[in-house]
């Protein structure tokens, strides 16, 4: 599977549950090319490596919500036990209990996907704060001075300059 396809596939399989970004055991098993039962057995043999902030079992309500929102997880509806959710740290720990070459390669891609999502969240938080600042500015100045459209455009341009990504580092040949 090419890395771009894998990355896009991974992003669709990372969910936020209990305020944490996680992947479900059956999705991970599929990526690693093992049965979900085998993945969970390996985890249980090494349970000391998986504290509650690395892995937790879904409640009935959480599992129903995941099944309702994700077509590809419909098979969980008929599972005798609730699925396990692995945080980024839990996924990293899986590489220590699933020792195949494929598991290591997939693990690297999964961790990269988590990193990209974390960075995206950080960047959006900053943008959201800047838009709030802009809204406060407009409310204050429009009420006081009846700011004209040119002033608004000037301020928007300033904001866009502040939100443009900065270039850090360089590439050979630039």
mmCIF file with all atom_site columns, C-alpha atoms in Angstrom:
data_model
loop_
_atom_site.group_PDB
_atom_site.id
_atom_site.type_symbol
_atom_site.label_atom_id
_atom_site.label_alt_id
_atom_site.label_comp_id
_atom_site.label_asym_id
_atom_site.label_entity_id
_atom_site.label_seq_id
_atom_site.pdbx_PDB_ins_code
_atom_site.Cartn_x
_atom_site.Cartn_y
_atom_site.Cartn_z
_atom_site.occupancy
_atom_site.B_iso_or_equiv
_atom_site.pdbx_formal_charge
_atom_site.auth_seq_id
_atom_site.auth_comp_id
_atom_site.auth_asym_id
_atom_site.auth_atom_id
_atom_site.pdbx_PDB_model_num
ATOM 1   C CA . UNK A 1 1   ? 0.000   0.000   0.000  1.00 0.00 ? 1   UNK A CA 1
ATOM 2   C CA . UNK A 1 2   ? 1.521   3.331   -0.934 1.00 0.00 ? 2   UNK A CA 1
ATOM 3   C CA . UNK A 1 3   ? 2.229   5.746   1.914  1.00 0.00 ? 3   UNK A CA 1
ATOM 4   C CA . UNK A 1 4   ? -0.245  8.443   0.796  1.00 0.00 ? 4   UNK A CA 1
ATOM 5   C CA . UNK A 1 5   ? -3.123  5.953   0.549  1.00 0.00 ? 5   UNK A CA 1
ATOM 6   C CA . UNK A 1 6   ? -2.147  4.456   3.911  1.00 0.00 ? 6   UNK A CA 1
ATOM 7   C CA . UNK A 1 7   ? -1.964  7.903   5.514  1.00 0.00 ? 7   UNK A CA 1
ATOM 8   C CA . UNK A 1 8   ? -5.417  8.918   4.228  1.00 0.00 ? 8   UNK A CA 1
ATOM 9   C CA . UNK A 1 9   ? -6.786  5.551   5.349  1.00 0.00 ? 9   UNK A CA 1
ATOM 10  C CA . UNK A 1 10  ? -5.270  6.052   8.806  1.00 0.00 ? 10  UNK A CA 1
ATOM 11  C CA . UNK A 1 11  ? -6.748  9.510   9.288  1.00 0.00 ? 11  UNK A CA 1
ATOM 12  C CA . UNK A 1 12  ? -10.235 8.054   8.756  1.00 0.00 ? 12  UNK A CA 1
ATOM 13  C CA . UNK A 1 13  ? -9.576  5.453   11.452 1.00 0.00 ? 13  UNK A CA 1
ATOM 14  C CA . UNK A 1 14  ? -8.447  7.804   14.203 1.00 0.00 ? 14  UNK A CA 1
ATOM 15  C CA . UNK A 1 15  ? -11.302 8.809   16.472 1.00 0.00 ? 15  UNK A CA 1
ATOM 16  C CA . UNK A 1 16  ? -11.697 11.031  19.492 1.00 0.00 ? 16  UNK A CA 1
ATOM 17  C CA . UNK A 1 17  ? -13.095 9.077   22.415 1.00 0.00 ? 17  UNK A CA 1
ATOM 18  C CA . UNK A 1 18  ? -12.942 10.279  26.026 1.00 0.00 ? 18  UNK A CA 1
ATOM 19  C CA . UNK A 1 19  ? -11.072 13.333  24.800 1.00 0.00 ? 19  UNK A CA 1
ATOM 20  C CA . UNK A 1 20  ? -8.229  11.245  23.348 1.00 0.00 ? 20  UNK A CA 1
ATOM 21  C CA . UNK A 1 21  ? -7.362  10.377  19.781 1.00 0.00 ? 21  UNK A CA 1
ATOM 22  C CA . UNK A 1 22  ? -7.511  6.600   19.451 1.00 0.00 ? 22  UNK A CA 1
ATOM 23  C CA . UNK A 1 23  ? -7.616  3.712   17.011 1.00 0.00 ? 23  UNK A CA 1
ATOM 24  C CA . UNK A 1 24  ? -9.875  0.697   17.473 1.00 0.00 ? 24  UNK A CA 1
ATOM 25  C CA . UNK A 1 25  ? -8.357  -2.781  17.865 1.00 0.00 ? 25  UNK A CA 1
ATOM 26  C CA . UNK A 1 26  ? -10.003 -4.277  14.764 1.00 0.00 ? 26  UNK A CA 1
ATOM 27  C CA . UNK A 1 27  ? -8.704  -1.424  12.564 1.00 0.00 ? 27  UNK A CA 1
ATOM 28  C CA . UNK A 1 28  ? -5.197  -1.917  13.906 1.00 0.00 ? 28  UNK A CA 1
ATOM 29  C CA . UNK A 1 29  ? -5.409  -5.687  13.449 1.00 0.00 ? 29  UNK A CA 1
ATOM 30  C CA . UNK A 1 30  ? -6.468  -5.202  9.840  1.00 0.00 ? 30  UNK A CA 1
ATOM 31  C CA . UNK A 1 31  ? -3.574  -2.836  9.174  1.00 0.00 ? 31  UNK A CA 1
ATOM 32  C CA . UNK A 1 32  ? -1.084  -5.213  10.808 1.00 0.00 ? 32  UNK A CA 1
ATOM 33  C CA . UNK A 1 33  ? -2.483  -8.194  8.917  1.00 0.00 ? 33  UNK A CA 1
ATOM 34  C CA . UNK A 1 34  ? -3.475  -10.186 12.020 1.00 0.00 ? 34  UNK A CA 1
ATOM 35  C CA . UNK A 1 35  ? -6.781  -11.255 13.517 1.00 0.00 ? 35  UNK A CA 1
ATOM 36  C CA . UNK A 1 36  ? -8.229  -8.920  16.147 1.00 0.00 ? 36  UNK A CA 1
ATOM 37  C CA . UNK A 1 37  ? -8.268  -11.840 18.570 1.00 0.00 ? 37  UNK A CA 1
ATOM 38  C CA . UNK A 1 38  ? -4.509  -12.397 18.041 1.00 0.00 ? 38  UNK A CA 1
ATOM 39  C CA . UNK A 1 39  ? -3.755  -8.689  18.538 1.00 0.00 ? 39  UNK A CA 1
ATOM 40  C CA . UNK A 1 40  ? -5.728  -8.603  21.795 1.00 0.00 ? 40  UNK A CA 1
ATOM 41  C CA . UNK A 1 41  ? -4.090  -11.841 23.010 1.00 0.00 ? 41  UNK A CA 1
ATOM 42  C CA . UNK A 1 42  ? -0.643  -10.311 22.449 1.00 0.00 ? 42  UNK A CA 1
ATOM 43  C CA . UNK A 1 43  ? -1.743  -7.234  24.397 1.00 0.00 ? 43  UNK A CA 1
ATOM 44  C CA . UNK A 1 44  ? -3.132  -9.316  27.278 1.00 0.00 ? 44  UNK A CA 1
ATOM 45  C CA . UNK A 1 45  ? 0.136   -11.308 27.488 1.00 0.00 ? 45  UNK A CA 1
ATOM 46  C CA . UNK A 1 46  ? 1.903   -7.947  27.908 1.00 0.00 ? 46  UNK A CA 1
ATOM 47  C CA . UNK A 1 47  ? -0.794  -6.030  29.780 1.00 0.00 ? 47  UNK A CA 1
ATOM 48  C CA . UNK A 1 48  ? 1.757   -4.254  31.982 1.00 0.00 ? 48  UNK A CA 1
ATOM 49  C CA . UNK A 1 49  ? 2.797   -2.313  28.864 1.00 0.00 ? 49  UNK A CA 1
ATOM 50  C CA . UNK A 1 50  ? -0.721  -0.941  28.374 1.00 0.00 ? 50  UNK A CA 1
ATOM 51  C CA . UNK A 1 51  ? -1.856  1.304   31.249 1.00 0.00 ? 51  UNK A CA 1
ATOM 52  C CA . UNK A 1 52  ? -5.228  3.040   30.960 1.00 0.00 ? 52  UNK A CA 1
ATOM 53  C CA . UNK A 1 53  ? -3.753  6.079   29.194 1.00 0.00 ? 53  UNK A CA 1
ATOM 54  C CA . UNK A 1 54  ? -2.397  3.764   26.453 1.00 0.00 ? 54  UNK A CA 1
ATOM 55  C CA . UNK A 1 55  ? -5.463  1.543   25.992 1.00 0.00 ? 55  UNK A CA 1
ATOM 56  C CA . UNK A 1 56  ? -8.999  1.215   27.312 1.00 0.00 ? 56  UNK A CA 1
ATOM 57  C CA . UNK A 1 57  ? -12.041 -0.881  26.562 1.00 0.00 ? 57  UNK A CA 1
ATOM 58  C CA . UNK A 1 58  ? -15.027 0.891   25.055 1.00 0.00 ? 58  UNK A CA 1
ATOM 59  C CA . UNK A 1 59  ? -18.229 1.114   27.054 1.00 0.00 ? 59  UNK A CA 1
ATOM 60  C CA . UNK A 1 60  ? -21.446 -0.191  25.481 1.00 0.00 ? 60  UNK A CA 1
ATOM 61  C CA . UNK A 1 61  ? -22.483 3.390   24.698 1.00 0.00 ? 61  UNK A CA 1
ATOM 62  C CA . UNK A 1 62  ? -19.118 4.247   23.110 1.00 0.00 ? 62  UNK A CA 1
ATOM 63  C CA . UNK A 1 63  ? -19.141 1.068   21.032 1.00 0.00 ? 63  UNK A CA 1
ATOM 64  C CA . UNK A 1 64  ? -22.683 1.743   19.805 1.00 0.00 ? 64  UNK A CA 1
ATOM 65  C CA . UNK A 1 65  ? -21.679 5.285   18.844 1.00 0.00 ? 65  UNK A CA 1
ATOM 66  C CA . UNK A 1 66  ? -18.627 4.057   16.927 1.00 0.00 ? 66  UNK A CA 1
ATOM 67  C CA . UNK A 1 67  ? -20.736 1.449   15.099 1.00 0.00 ? 67  UNK A CA 1
ATOM 68  C CA . UNK A 1 68  ? -23.390 4.057   14.270 1.00 0.00 ? 68  UNK A CA 1
ATOM 69  C CA . UNK A 1 69  ? -20.883 6.593   12.918 1.00 0.00 ? 69  UNK A CA 1
ATOM 70  C CA . UNK A 1 70  ? -18.489 4.262   11.082 1.00 0.00 ? 70  UNK A CA 1
ATOM 71  C CA . UNK A 1 71  ? -19.837 1.901   8.464  1.00 0.00 ? 71  UNK A CA 1
ATOM 72  C CA . UNK A 1 72  ? -16.656 -0.154  8.340  1.00 0.00 ? 72  UNK A CA 1
ATOM 73  C CA . UNK A 1 73  ? -17.006 -0.991  12.053 1.00 0.00 ? 73  UNK A CA 1
ATOM 74  C CA . UNK A 1 74  ? -20.489 -2.501  11.738 1.00 0.00 ? 74  UNK A CA 1
ATOM 75  C CA . UNK A 1 75  ? -19.106 -5.929  12.647 1.00 0.00 ? 75  UNK A CA 1
ATOM 76  C CA . UNK A 1 76  ? -18.527 -4.666  16.210 1.00 0.00 ? 76  UNK A CA 1
ATOM 77  C CA . UNK A 1 77  ? -22.293 -4.594  16.687 1.00 0.00 ? 77  UNK A CA 1
ATOM 78  C CA . UNK A 1 78  ? -22.277 -8.393  16.963 1.00 0.00 ? 78  UNK A CA 1
ATOM 79  C CA . UNK A 1 79  ? -19.069 -8.746  18.984 1.00 0.00 ? 79  UNK A CA 1
ATOM 80  C CA . UNK A 1 80  ? -19.330 -10.635 22.281 1.00 0.00 ? 80  UNK A CA 1
ATOM 81  C CA . UNK A 1 81  ? -16.900 -8.194  23.930 1.00 0.00 ? 81  UNK A CA 1
ATOM 82  C CA . UNK A 1 82  ? -16.397 -4.482  23.527 1.00 0.00 ? 82  UNK A CA 1
ATOM 83  C CA . UNK A 1 83  ? -13.498 -3.277  21.411 1.00 0.00 ? 83  UNK A CA 1
ATOM 84  C CA . UNK A 1 84  ? -10.298 -1.812  22.784 1.00 0.00 ? 84  UNK A CA 1
ATOM 85  C CA . UNK A 1 85  ? -9.175  1.700   21.894 1.00 0.00 ? 85  UNK A CA 1
ATOM 86  C CA . UNK A 1 86  ? -5.450  2.452   21.656 1.00 0.00 ? 86  UNK A CA 1
ATOM 87  C CA . UNK A 1 87  ? -4.046  5.943   22.119 1.00 0.00 ? 87  UNK A CA 1
ATOM 88  C CA . UNK A 1 88  ? -0.969  7.077   20.228 1.00 0.00 ? 88  UNK A CA 1
ATOM 89  C CA . UNK A 1 89  ? 1.196   5.711   23.038 1.00 0.00 ? 89  UNK A CA 1
ATOM 90  C CA . UNK A 1 90  ? -0.640  2.396   22.996 1.00 0.00 ? 90  UNK A CA 1
ATOM 91  C CA . UNK A 1 91  ? -0.141  2.093   19.258 1.00 0.00 ? 91  UNK A CA 1
ATOM 92  C CA . UNK A 1 92  ? 3.557   2.765   19.756 1.00 0.00 ? 92  UNK A CA 1
ATOM 93  C CA . UNK A 1 93  ? 3.701   0.058   22.419 1.00 0.00 ? 93  UNK A CA 1
ATOM 94  C CA . UNK A 1 94  ? 2.074   -2.423  20.018 1.00 0.00 ? 94  UNK A CA 1
ATOM 95  C CA . UNK A 1 95  ? 5.269   -2.493  17.978 1.00 0.00 ? 95  UNK A CA 1
ATOM 96  C CA . UNK A 1 96  ? 6.944   -4.117  20.975 1.00 0.00 ? 96  UNK A CA 1
ATOM 97  C CA . UNK A 1 97  ? 4.411   -6.921  21.252 1.00 0.00 ? 97  UNK A CA 1
ATOM 98  C CA . UNK A 1 98  ? 3.751   -7.473  17.536 1.00 0.00 ? 98  UNK A CA 1
ATOM 99  C CA . UNK A 1 99  ? 7.211   -8.188  16.252 1.00 0.00 ? 99  UNK A CA 1
ATOM 100 C CA . UNK A 1 100 ? 6.650   -8.624  12.528 1.00 0.00 ? 100 UNK A CA 1
ATOM 101 C CA . UNK A 1 101 ? 8.358   -6.362  10.019 1.00 0.00 ? 101 UNK A CA 1
ATOM 102 C CA . UNK A 1 102 ? 4.947   -5.278  8.696  1.00 0.00 ? 102 UNK A CA 1
ATOM 103 C CA . UNK A 1 103 ? 3.817   -4.303  12.217 1.00 0.00 ? 103 UNK A CA 1
ATOM 104 C CA . UNK A 1 104 ? 6.857   -2.060  12.646 1.00 0.00 ? 104 UNK A CA 1
ATOM 105 C CA . UNK A 1 105 ? 6.351   -0.400  9.237  1.00 0.00 ? 105 UNK A CA 1
ATOM 106 C CA . UNK A 1 106 ? 2.642   0.183   9.829  1.00 0.00 ? 106 UNK A CA 1
ATOM 107 C CA . UNK A 1 107 ? 3.350   1.456   13.340 1.00 0.00 ? 107 UNK A CA 1
ATOM 108 C CA . UNK A 1 108 ? 5.645   4.147   11.993 1.00 0.00 ? 108 UNK A CA 1
ATOM 109 C CA . UNK A 1 109 ? 2.907   5.345   9.626  1.00 0.00 ? 109 UNK A CA 1
ATOM 110 C CA . UNK A 1 110 ? 0.271   5.296   12.377 1.00 0.00 ? 110 UNK A CA 1
ATOM 111 C CA . UNK A 1 111 ? 2.442   7.366   14.712 1.00 0.00 ? 111 UNK A CA 1
ATOM 112 C CA . UNK A 1 112 ? 3.099   9.846   11.883 1.00 0.00 ? 112 UNK A CA 1
ATOM 113 C CA . UNK A 1 113 ? -0.654  10.183  11.317 1.00 0.00 ? 113 UNK A CA 1
ATOM 114 C CA . UNK A 1 114 ? -1.193  10.941  15.021 1.00 0.00 ? 114 UNK A CA 1
ATOM 115 C CA . UNK A 1 115 ? 1.574   13.569  14.889 1.00 0.00 ? 115 UNK A CA 1
ATOM 116 C CA . UNK A 1 116 ? 0.014   15.297  11.861 1.00 0.00 ? 116 UNK A CA 1
ATOM 117 C CA . UNK A 1 117 ? -3.387  15.383  13.561 1.00 0.00 ? 117 UNK A CA 1
ATOM 118 C CA . UNK A 1 118 ? -1.873  16.831  16.735 1.00 0.00 ? 118 UNK A CA 1
ATOM 119 C CA . UNK A 1 119 ? -0.077  19.525  14.736 1.00 0.00 ? 119 UNK A CA 1
ATOM 120 C CA . UNK A 1 120 ? -3.285  20.340  12.856 1.00 0.00 ? 120 UNK A CA 1
ATOM 121 C CA . UNK A 1 121 ? -5.151  20.755  16.146 1.00 0.00 ? 121 UNK A CA 1
ATOM 122 C CA . UNK A 1 122 ? -2.451  23.070  17.498 1.00 0.00 ? 122 UNK A CA 1
ATOM 123 C CA . UNK A 1 123 ? -2.492  25.200  14.347 1.00 0.00 ? 123 UNK A CA 1
ATOM 124 C CA . UNK A 1 124 ? -6.285  25.455  14.332 1.00 0.00 ? 124 UNK A CA 1
ATOM 125 C CA . UNK A 1 125 ? -6.329  26.500  17.970 1.00 0.00 ? 125 UNK A CA 1
ATOM 126 C CA . UNK A 1 126 ? -3.991  29.379  17.127 1.00 0.00 ? 126 UNK A CA 1
ATOM 127 C CA . UNK A 1 127 ? -6.111  30.403  14.135 1.00 0.00 ? 127 UNK A CA 1
ATOM 128 C CA . UNK A 1 128 ? -9.266  30.295  16.246 1.00 0.00 ? 128 UNK A CA 1
ATOM 129 C CA . UNK A 1 129 ? -7.684  32.571  18.841 1.00 0.00 ? 129 UNK A CA 1
ATOM 130 C CA . UNK A 1 130 ? -6.643  35.022  16.131 1.00 0.00 ? 130 UNK A CA 1
ATOM 131 C CA . UNK A 1 131 ? -10.138 35.118  14.648 1.00 0.00 ? 131 UNK A CA 1
ATOM 132 C CA . UNK A 1 132 ? -11.551 35.821  18.115 1.00 0.00 ? 132 UNK A CA 1
ATOM 133 C CA . UNK A 1 133 ? -9.115  38.718  18.459 1.00 0.00 ? 133 UNK A CA 1
ATOM 134 C CA . UNK A 1 134 ? -10.234 40.050  15.087 1.00 0.00 ? 134 UNK A CA 1
ATOM 135 C CA . UNK A 1 135 ? -13.905 39.795  16.038 1.00 0.00 ? 135 UNK A CA 1
ATOM 136 C CA . UNK A 1 136 ? -13.284 41.723  19.267 1.00 0.00 ? 136 UNK A CA 1
ATOM 137 C CA . UNK A 1 137 ? -11.344 44.352  17.328 1.00 0.00 ? 137 UNK A CA 1
ATOM 138 C CA . UNK A 1 138 ? -14.177 44.842  14.815 1.00 0.00 ? 138 UNK A CA 1
ATOM 139 C CA . UNK A 1 139 ? -16.840 45.010  17.500 1.00 0.00 ? 139 UNK A CA 1
ATOM 140 C CA . UNK A 1 140 ? -14.883 47.633  19.421 1.00 0.00 ? 140 UNK A CA 1
ATOM 141 C CA . UNK A 1 141 ? -13.923 49.771  16.410 1.00 0.00 ? 141 UNK A CA 1
ATOM 142 C CA . UNK A 1 142 ? -17.179 49.508  14.481 1.00 0.00 ? 142 UNK A CA 1
ATOM 143 C CA . UNK A 1 143 ? -19.168 50.707  17.466 1.00 0.00 ? 143 UNK A CA 1
ATOM 144 C CA . UNK A 1 144 ? -16.766 53.535  18.259 1.00 0.00 ? 144 UNK A CA 1
ATOM 145 C CA . UNK A 1 145 ? -15.825 54.823  14.824 1.00 0.00 ? 145 UNK A CA 1
ATOM 146 C CA . UNK A 1 146 ? -18.063 53.280  12.168 1.00 0.00 ? 146 UNK A CA 1
ATOM 147 C CA . UNK A 1 147 ? -15.021 51.752  10.482 1.00 0.00 ? 147 UNK A CA 1
ATOM 148 C CA . UNK A 1 148 ? -15.288 51.736  6.685  1.00 0.00 ? 148 UNK A CA 1
ATOM 149 C CA . UNK A 1 149 ? -14.709 48.739  4.446  1.00 0.00 ? 149 UNK A CA 1
ATOM 150 C CA . UNK A 1 150 ? -11.106 49.730  3.608  1.00 0.00 ? 150 UNK A CA 1
ATOM 151 C CA . UNK A 1 151 ? -10.166 49.609  7.284  1.00 0.00 ? 151 UNK A CA 1
ATOM 152 C CA . UNK A 1 152 ? -11.721 46.151  7.593  1.00 0.00 ? 152 UNK A CA 1
ATOM 153 C CA . UNK A 1 153 ? -9.807  44.953  4.520  1.00 0.00 ? 153 UNK A CA 1
ATOM 154 C CA . UNK A 1 154 ? -6.552  46.348  5.914  1.00 0.00 ? 154 UNK A CA 1
ATOM 155 C CA . UNK A 1 155 ? -7.101  44.536  9.199  1.00 0.00 ? 155 UNK A CA 1
ATOM 156 C CA . UNK A 1 156 ? -7.993  41.271  7.430  1.00 0.00 ? 156 UNK A CA 1
ATOM 157 C CA . UNK A 1 157 ? -4.783  41.527  5.387  1.00 0.00 ? 157 UNK A CA 1
ATOM 158 C CA . UNK A 1 158 ? -2.805  41.995  8.579  1.00 0.00 ? 158 UNK A CA 1
ATOM 159 C CA . UNK A 1 159 ? -4.456  38.914  10.080 1.00 0.00 ? 159 UNK A CA 1
ATOM 160 C CA . UNK A 1 160 ? -3.707  36.840  6.993  1.00 0.00 ? 160 UNK A CA 1
ATOM 161 C CA . UNK A 1 161 ? -0.037  37.831  7.181  1.00 0.00 ? 161 UNK A CA 1
ATOM 162 C CA . UNK A 1 162 ? 0.055   36.737  10.842 1.00 0.00 ? 162 UNK A CA 1
ATOM 163 C CA . UNK A 1 163 ? -1.538  33.342  10.098 1.00 0.00 ? 163 UNK A CA 1
ATOM 164 C CA . UNK A 1 164 ? 0.685   32.490  7.129  1.00 0.00 ? 164 UNK A CA 1
ATOM 165 C CA . UNK A 1 165 ? 2.992   29.623  8.041  1.00 0.00 ? 165 UNK A CA 1
ATOM 166 C CA . UNK A 1 166 ? 6.520   30.680  8.721  1.00 0.00 ? 166 UNK A CA 1
ATOM 167 C CA . UNK A 1 167 ? 9.296   29.037  6.759  1.00 0.00 ? 167 UNK A CA 1
ATOM 168 C CA . UNK A 1 168 ? 11.696  27.288  9.053  1.00 0.00 ? 168 UNK A CA 1
ATOM 169 C CA . UNK A 1 169 ? 14.763  25.499  7.794  1.00 0.00 ? 169 UNK A CA 1
ATOM 170 C CA . UNK A 1 170 ? 15.653  24.963  4.185  1.00 0.00 ? 170 UNK A CA 1
ATOM 171 C CA . UNK A 1 171 ? 15.932  22.300  1.515  1.00 0.00 ? 171 UNK A CA 1
ATOM 172 C CA . UNK A 1 172 ? 19.054  21.601  -0.447 1.00 0.00 ? 172 UNK A CA 1
ATOM 173 C CA . UNK A 1 173 ? 19.066  23.637  -3.658 1.00 0.00 ? 173 UNK A CA 1
ATOM 174 C CA . UNK A 1 174 ? 16.821  26.438  -2.390 1.00 0.00 ? 174 UNK A CA 1
#
